[in-house]
Short mmCIF file of C-alpha atoms in Angstrom, two decimals:
data_model
loop_
_atom_site.label_atom_id
_atom_site.label_comp_id
_atom_site.label_asym_id
_atom_site.label_seq_id
_atom_site.Cartn_x
_atom_site.Cartn_y
_atom_site.Cartn_z
CA MET A 1 -36.97 95.80 96.85
CA PRO A 2 -35.92 94.51 93.62
CA ASN A 3 -32.20 93.80 93.63
CA GLY A 4 -29.98 91.30 92.14
CA THR A 5 -27.89 88.86 93.70
CA ILE A 6 -24.52 87.73 92.76
CA THR A 7 -23.39 84.19 94.46
CA ASP A 8 -20.20 82.52 93.81
CA HIS A 9 -21.00 78.73 94.99
CA ASN A 10 -17.80 77.69 95.34
CA ARG A 11 -16.89 80.03 98.62
CA LEU A 12 -20.45 79.18 100.31
CA GLY A 13 -19.89 76.88 103.88
CA GLN A 14 -16.39 77.19 103.83
CA GLN A 15 -16.40 80.38 106.00
CA ALA A 16 -18.28 83.76 107.17
CA LEU A 17 -20.33 84.58 104.23
CA ARG A 18 -19.52 88.20 103.18
CA VAL A 19 -22.37 89.87 101.62
CA LEU A 20 -22.42 93.37 100.07
CA LEU A 21 -26.19 94.64 100.36
CA VAL A 22 -26.53 97.79 98.21
CA GLU A 23 -30.06 99.52 99.29
CA ASN A 24 -30.79 102.78 99.50
CA ASP A 25 -34.32 102.33 101.53
CA PRO A 26 -33.08 101.71 105.47
CA SER A 27 -36.32 99.57 106.14
CA GLU A 28 -35.70 97.08 103.42
CA ALA A 29 -31.62 96.88 104.33
CA ALA A 30 -32.72 96.23 108.00
CA LEU A 31 -35.16 93.18 106.80
CA VAL A 32 -32.38 92.23 104.38
CA LYS A 33 -30.15 92.02 107.52
CA GLU A 34 -32.47 90.03 109.68
CA PHE A 35 -33.05 87.59 107.16
CA LEU A 36 -29.56 87.11 106.18
CA GLY A 37 -28.65 86.55 110.13
CA GLY A 38 -30.90 83.70 110.79
CA TRP A 39 -30.37 82.13 107.03
CA ALA A 40 -26.45 81.54 106.95
CA ALA A 41 -23.82 79.71 109.48
CA PRO A 42 -21.38 79.93 111.02
CA GLY A 43 -22.04 83.74 110.71
CA VAL A 44 -22.13 86.53 108.02
CA GLU A 45 -20.57 89.77 107.33
CA ILE A 46 -22.80 92.74 105.81
CA VAL A 47 -21.63 95.55 103.70
CA HIS A 48 -23.95 98.02 103.37
CA VAL A 49 -24.03 100.78 100.82
CA ASP A 50 -27.08 103.01 99.25
CA ARG A 51 -25.63 103.32 95.91
CA LEU A 52 -24.44 101.22 92.94
CA SER A 53 -21.67 103.51 92.61
CA ALA A 54 -20.41 102.73 95.78
CA ALA A 55 -20.45 98.83 95.72
CA MET A 56 -18.71 99.39 92.48
CA ASN A 57 -15.77 100.91 94.62
CA ARG A 58 -15.94 98.14 97.25
CA LEU A 59 -16.09 95.22 94.81
CA GLU A 60 -12.50 96.75 93.16
CA ARG A 61 -10.82 96.65 96.72
CA GLU A 62 -13.05 93.41 98.68
CA GLU A 63 -14.31 90.01 97.85
CA PHE A 64 -17.72 89.17 98.51
CA ASP A 65 -19.83 86.10 98.48
CA LEU A 66 -22.90 87.97 97.54
CA VAL A 67 -23.82 91.09 96.15
CA LEU A 68 -27.58 92.55 96.67
CA VAL A 69 -28.65 94.95 94.68
CA ASP A 70 -31.72 97.23 94.25
CA LEU A 71 -32.32 97.74 90.58
CA THR A 72 -34.59 101.06 91.34
CA LEU A 73 -31.43 102.84 93.03
CA PRO A 74 -31.06 106.06 91.12
CA ASP A 75 -27.95 105.06 89.68
CA ALA A 76 -28.65 101.58 88.98
CA ARG A 77 -29.39 101.21 85.26
CA GLY A 78 -28.86 98.20 82.65
CA LEU A 79 -25.25 99.06 81.72
CA ASP A 80 -24.73 99.57 85.38
CA VAL A 81 -25.76 96.12 86.58
CA VAL A 82 -23.86 94.46 83.93
CA GLU A 83 -20.90 96.04 85.19
CA THR A 84 -21.62 94.99 88.54
CA VAL A 85 -21.62 91.69 87.53
CA ARG A 86 -18.23 91.99 85.53
CA ALA A 87 -17.01 93.30 88.57
CA ALA A 88 -17.84 90.47 90.92
CA GLN A 89 -16.76 87.97 88.02
CA GLU A 90 -13.21 89.33 87.94
CA GLU A 91 -12.91 88.25 91.86
CA GLY A 92 -13.52 84.50 90.72
CA PRO A 93 -15.73 82.13 89.57
CA LEU A 94 -19.26 82.96 89.14
CA ASP A 95 -22.32 80.47 89.15
CA LEU A 96 -25.47 82.72 89.63
CA VAL A 97 -27.18 86.22 89.42
CA TYR A 98 -30.18 85.98 91.53
CA ILE A 99 -33.03 88.93 91.17
CA SER A 100 -35.70 89.60 93.91
CA ILE A 101 -38.49 92.01 92.95
CA GLY A 102 -40.65 91.24 95.96
CA LEU A 103 -44.48 92.33 94.92
CA MET A 104 -44.59 94.46 92.15
CA PRO A 105 -47.64 96.12 90.47
CA GLY A 106 -49.40 94.98 87.17
CA ASP A 107 -50.33 91.63 85.61
CA ASP A 108 -46.87 90.87 85.08
CA ARG A 109 -45.52 91.34 88.82
CA GLY A 110 -42.60 92.82 87.54
CA VAL A 111 -41.05 90.51 84.39
CA ARG A 112 -41.55 93.24 81.70
CA LEU A 113 -39.28 95.49 84.59
CA ILE A 114 -36.41 92.88 84.59
CA GLU A 115 -36.29 91.50 81.48
CA SER A 116 -33.89 93.84 80.20
CA TYR A 117 -31.78 93.17 82.67
CA VAL A 118 -31.79 89.40 82.84
CA ARG A 119 -31.73 89.49 78.81
CA ALA A 120 -28.14 92.00 79.13
CA ILE A 121 -27.03 89.28 81.97
CA LYS A 122 -27.34 86.40 79.70
CA ARG A 123 -25.87 88.14 76.50
CA ASN A 124 -22.51 89.08 78.53
CA PHE A 125 -22.09 86.53 80.92
CA ASP A 126 -22.36 82.40 80.87
CA VAL A 127 -24.26 82.55 84.11
CA LEU A 128 -27.33 81.12 85.40
CA VAL A 129 -29.97 83.56 86.44
CA GLY A 130 -32.58 83.43 89.22
CA LEU A 131 -35.96 85.00 90.05
CA ASP A 132 -37.31 85.70 93.56
CA ALA A 133 -40.82 87.09 93.09
CA CYS A 134 -44.67 87.19 93.71
CA PRO A 135 -46.31 85.12 91.52
CA PRO A 136 -48.53 86.34 88.58
CA PRO A 137 -51.98 86.13 88.16
CA GLU A 138 -51.88 84.36 85.23
CA ASP A 139 -49.59 81.57 84.15
CA ALA A 140 -48.46 82.96 80.63
CA TRP A 141 -46.17 84.97 82.61
CA ILE A 142 -44.78 82.37 84.24
CA ASP A 143 -43.91 80.78 81.01
CA ARG A 144 -42.57 84.14 79.92
CA THR A 145 -40.36 84.30 82.98
CA TYR A 146 -38.94 81.03 82.02
CA ALA A 147 -38.77 82.44 78.54
CA ILE A 148 -36.52 85.75 78.66
CA GLY A 149 -33.47 83.48 80.48
CA ILE A 150 -34.72 82.96 84.10
CA ASP A 151 -33.31 79.43 85.33
CA THR A 152 -34.44 79.26 88.56
CA VAL A 153 -37.62 80.88 89.87
CA SER A 154 -38.83 81.13 93.78
CA TYR A 155 -42.52 82.15 94.97
CA ASN A 156 -42.09 82.10 98.55
CA LEU A 157 -44.93 81.38 100.74
CA GLU A 158 -43.00 81.67 103.80
CA VAL A 159 -45.90 79.61 105.96
CA TRP A 160 -48.30 76.95 105.09
CA ASP A 161 -51.01 77.07 107.13
CA ALA A 162 -53.63 78.82 105.69
CA GLU A 163 -54.74 81.01 108.60
CA ARG A 164 -50.85 81.58 109.48
CA PHE A 165 -50.31 82.65 106.31
CA LYS A 166 -53.29 85.10 106.54
CA GLN A 167 -51.46 86.81 109.88
CA VAL A 168 -48.09 86.53 108.26
CA CYS A 169 -48.74 87.81 105.18
CA PRO A 170 -51.68 89.82 104.88
CA GLY A 171 -50.61 92.14 102.32
CA LEU A 172 -49.93 89.26 100.01
CA ASP A 173 -52.85 87.37 100.86
CA ALA A 174 -55.10 90.54 99.99
CA GLN A 175 -52.99 90.98 96.64
CA VAL A 176 -51.87 87.43 95.59
CA GLY A 177 -53.70 85.02 97.50
CA ARG A 178 -52.37 81.73 99.05
CA ASP A 179 -54.43 79.21 96.59
CA ARG A 180 -52.81 81.34 93.49
CA TYR A 181 -49.32 80.80 94.95
CA LEU A 182 -50.18 76.86 95.45
CA ALA A 183 -51.16 77.03 91.55
CA ALA A 184 -48.24 79.41 90.23
CA LEU A 185 -45.85 76.89 92.61
CA ALA A 186 -47.01 73.68 90.42
CA TYR A 187 -47.70 75.00 87.61
CA ALA A 188 -43.76 76.67 87.25
CA ALA A 189 -42.74 73.08 88.47
CA THR A 190 -44.13 71.77 84.80
CA VAL A 191 -42.25 74.73 83.02
CA PHE A 192 -38.83 74.78 84.71
CA PRO A 193 -36.43 72.44 85.04
CA GLY A 194 -36.49 69.82 87.52
CA GLY A 195 -35.19 71.23 91.19
CA ALA A 196 -35.23 74.84 89.44
CA VAL A 197 -38.60 76.17 91.46
CA THR A 198 -38.17 76.94 95.14
CA SER A 199 -40.63 78.46 98.18
CA HIS A 200 -39.04 79.23 101.46
CA LEU A 201 -41.14 78.33 104.38
CA ILE A 202 -39.83 79.76 107.64
CA VAL A 203 -39.02 77.29 110.45
CA GLY A 204 -40.30 79.00 113.54
CA LEU A 205 -43.37 81.13 111.99
CA GLU A 206 -45.73 78.21 112.84
CA ALA A 207 -46.26 74.73 114.32
CA PRO A 208 -43.50 72.36 113.17
CA GLU A 209 -46.05 70.09 112.12
CA SER A 210 -47.70 72.56 109.79
CA THR A 211 -43.81 73.10 108.48
CA MET A 212 -43.53 69.17 107.51
CA ALA A 213 -46.79 69.04 105.86
CA GLY A 214 -45.72 71.91 103.83
CA ILE A 215 -42.28 70.33 102.70
CA ASP A 216 -44.61 67.05 101.93
CA ALA A 217 -47.24 69.04 99.57
CA LEU A 218 -44.57 71.01 97.75
CA THR A 219 -42.35 68.18 96.99
CA GLY A 220 -45.30 66.66 95.85
CA VAL A 221 -45.94 68.93 93.05
CA GLY A 222 -41.83 69.02 92.32
CA VAL A 223 -41.35 72.22 94.15
CA VAL A 224 -37.95 72.53 96.26
CA PRO A 225 -38.65 73.78 99.97
CA VAL A 226 -36.10 76.06 101.51
CA LEU A 227 -36.26 76.62 104.92
CA PRO A 228 -34.57 79.99 106.68
CA VAL A 229 -35.10 79.83 110.46
CA MET A 230 -36.70 82.41 112.27
CA GLN A 231 -34.40 84.30 114.39
CA ALA A 232 -36.13 85.10 117.79
CA GLN A 233 -36.28 88.80 118.48
CA LYS A 234 -38.14 91.68 120.78
CA GLY A 235 -41.70 91.57 120.69
CA ILE A 236 -42.39 88.05 119.01
CA ASP A 237 -43.20 85.13 120.78
CA LEU A 238 -42.22 81.92 119.27
CA ARG A 239 -42.53 79.26 122.17
CA ALA A 240 -45.51 78.17 120.56
CA GLY A 241 -44.39 77.41 117.54
CA ALA A 242 -46.48 80.00 115.98
CA GLY A 243 -44.51 83.21 116.48
CA ALA A 244 -47.55 85.67 117.48
CA MET A 245 -46.43 88.99 115.75
CA PRO A 246 -46.66 92.06 117.88
#
């Protein structure tokens, strides 16, 4: 789900988080809702629409803390994304636009796709731009990611243990590989400013001591661990701290 996230950090933590989710794939929308439900505290309110035009209408009438936009929507074009950022900025101070592109095909892992969006946002707004993506196979694309204007990048391992990674992320293990994640994170930390490279380790998907080992290893190479908490749900046994998947 390639998407852009618009964040007003001045309001985060002061009240229940209001999120506008713009996604036309119901399964992707369900995953985002589950993730945000476990991440935000004390609560989160998610408003879901399936078109960018509908999002623009809501932004004209309501205030949101986050706007998640699927850049592959039928009506999502570069100009529309800029107008969405502008509408969100009119609500109040805007610090960060966050783009998430998931696992994209090609040697660039989606960097070519987002370049025009990033440059348009940077050209029109004084904001930071973050990227959540899968690491490209070659370090040169990490250099390019920084060069096009990305200020912070996240390559999310999700779990630290090598065997658990294969179980939880079989697609990423086959197409990217844990070793490439680790190498890309370490290299990105030498390219981006300190504190600008992050990786998720989901608490509850593996044994606590494994997550702690991951925190130590990531911080040791200059990567900031982000620790979303796994929400227990039907079909997943978290009693052993390893999250047996159905």
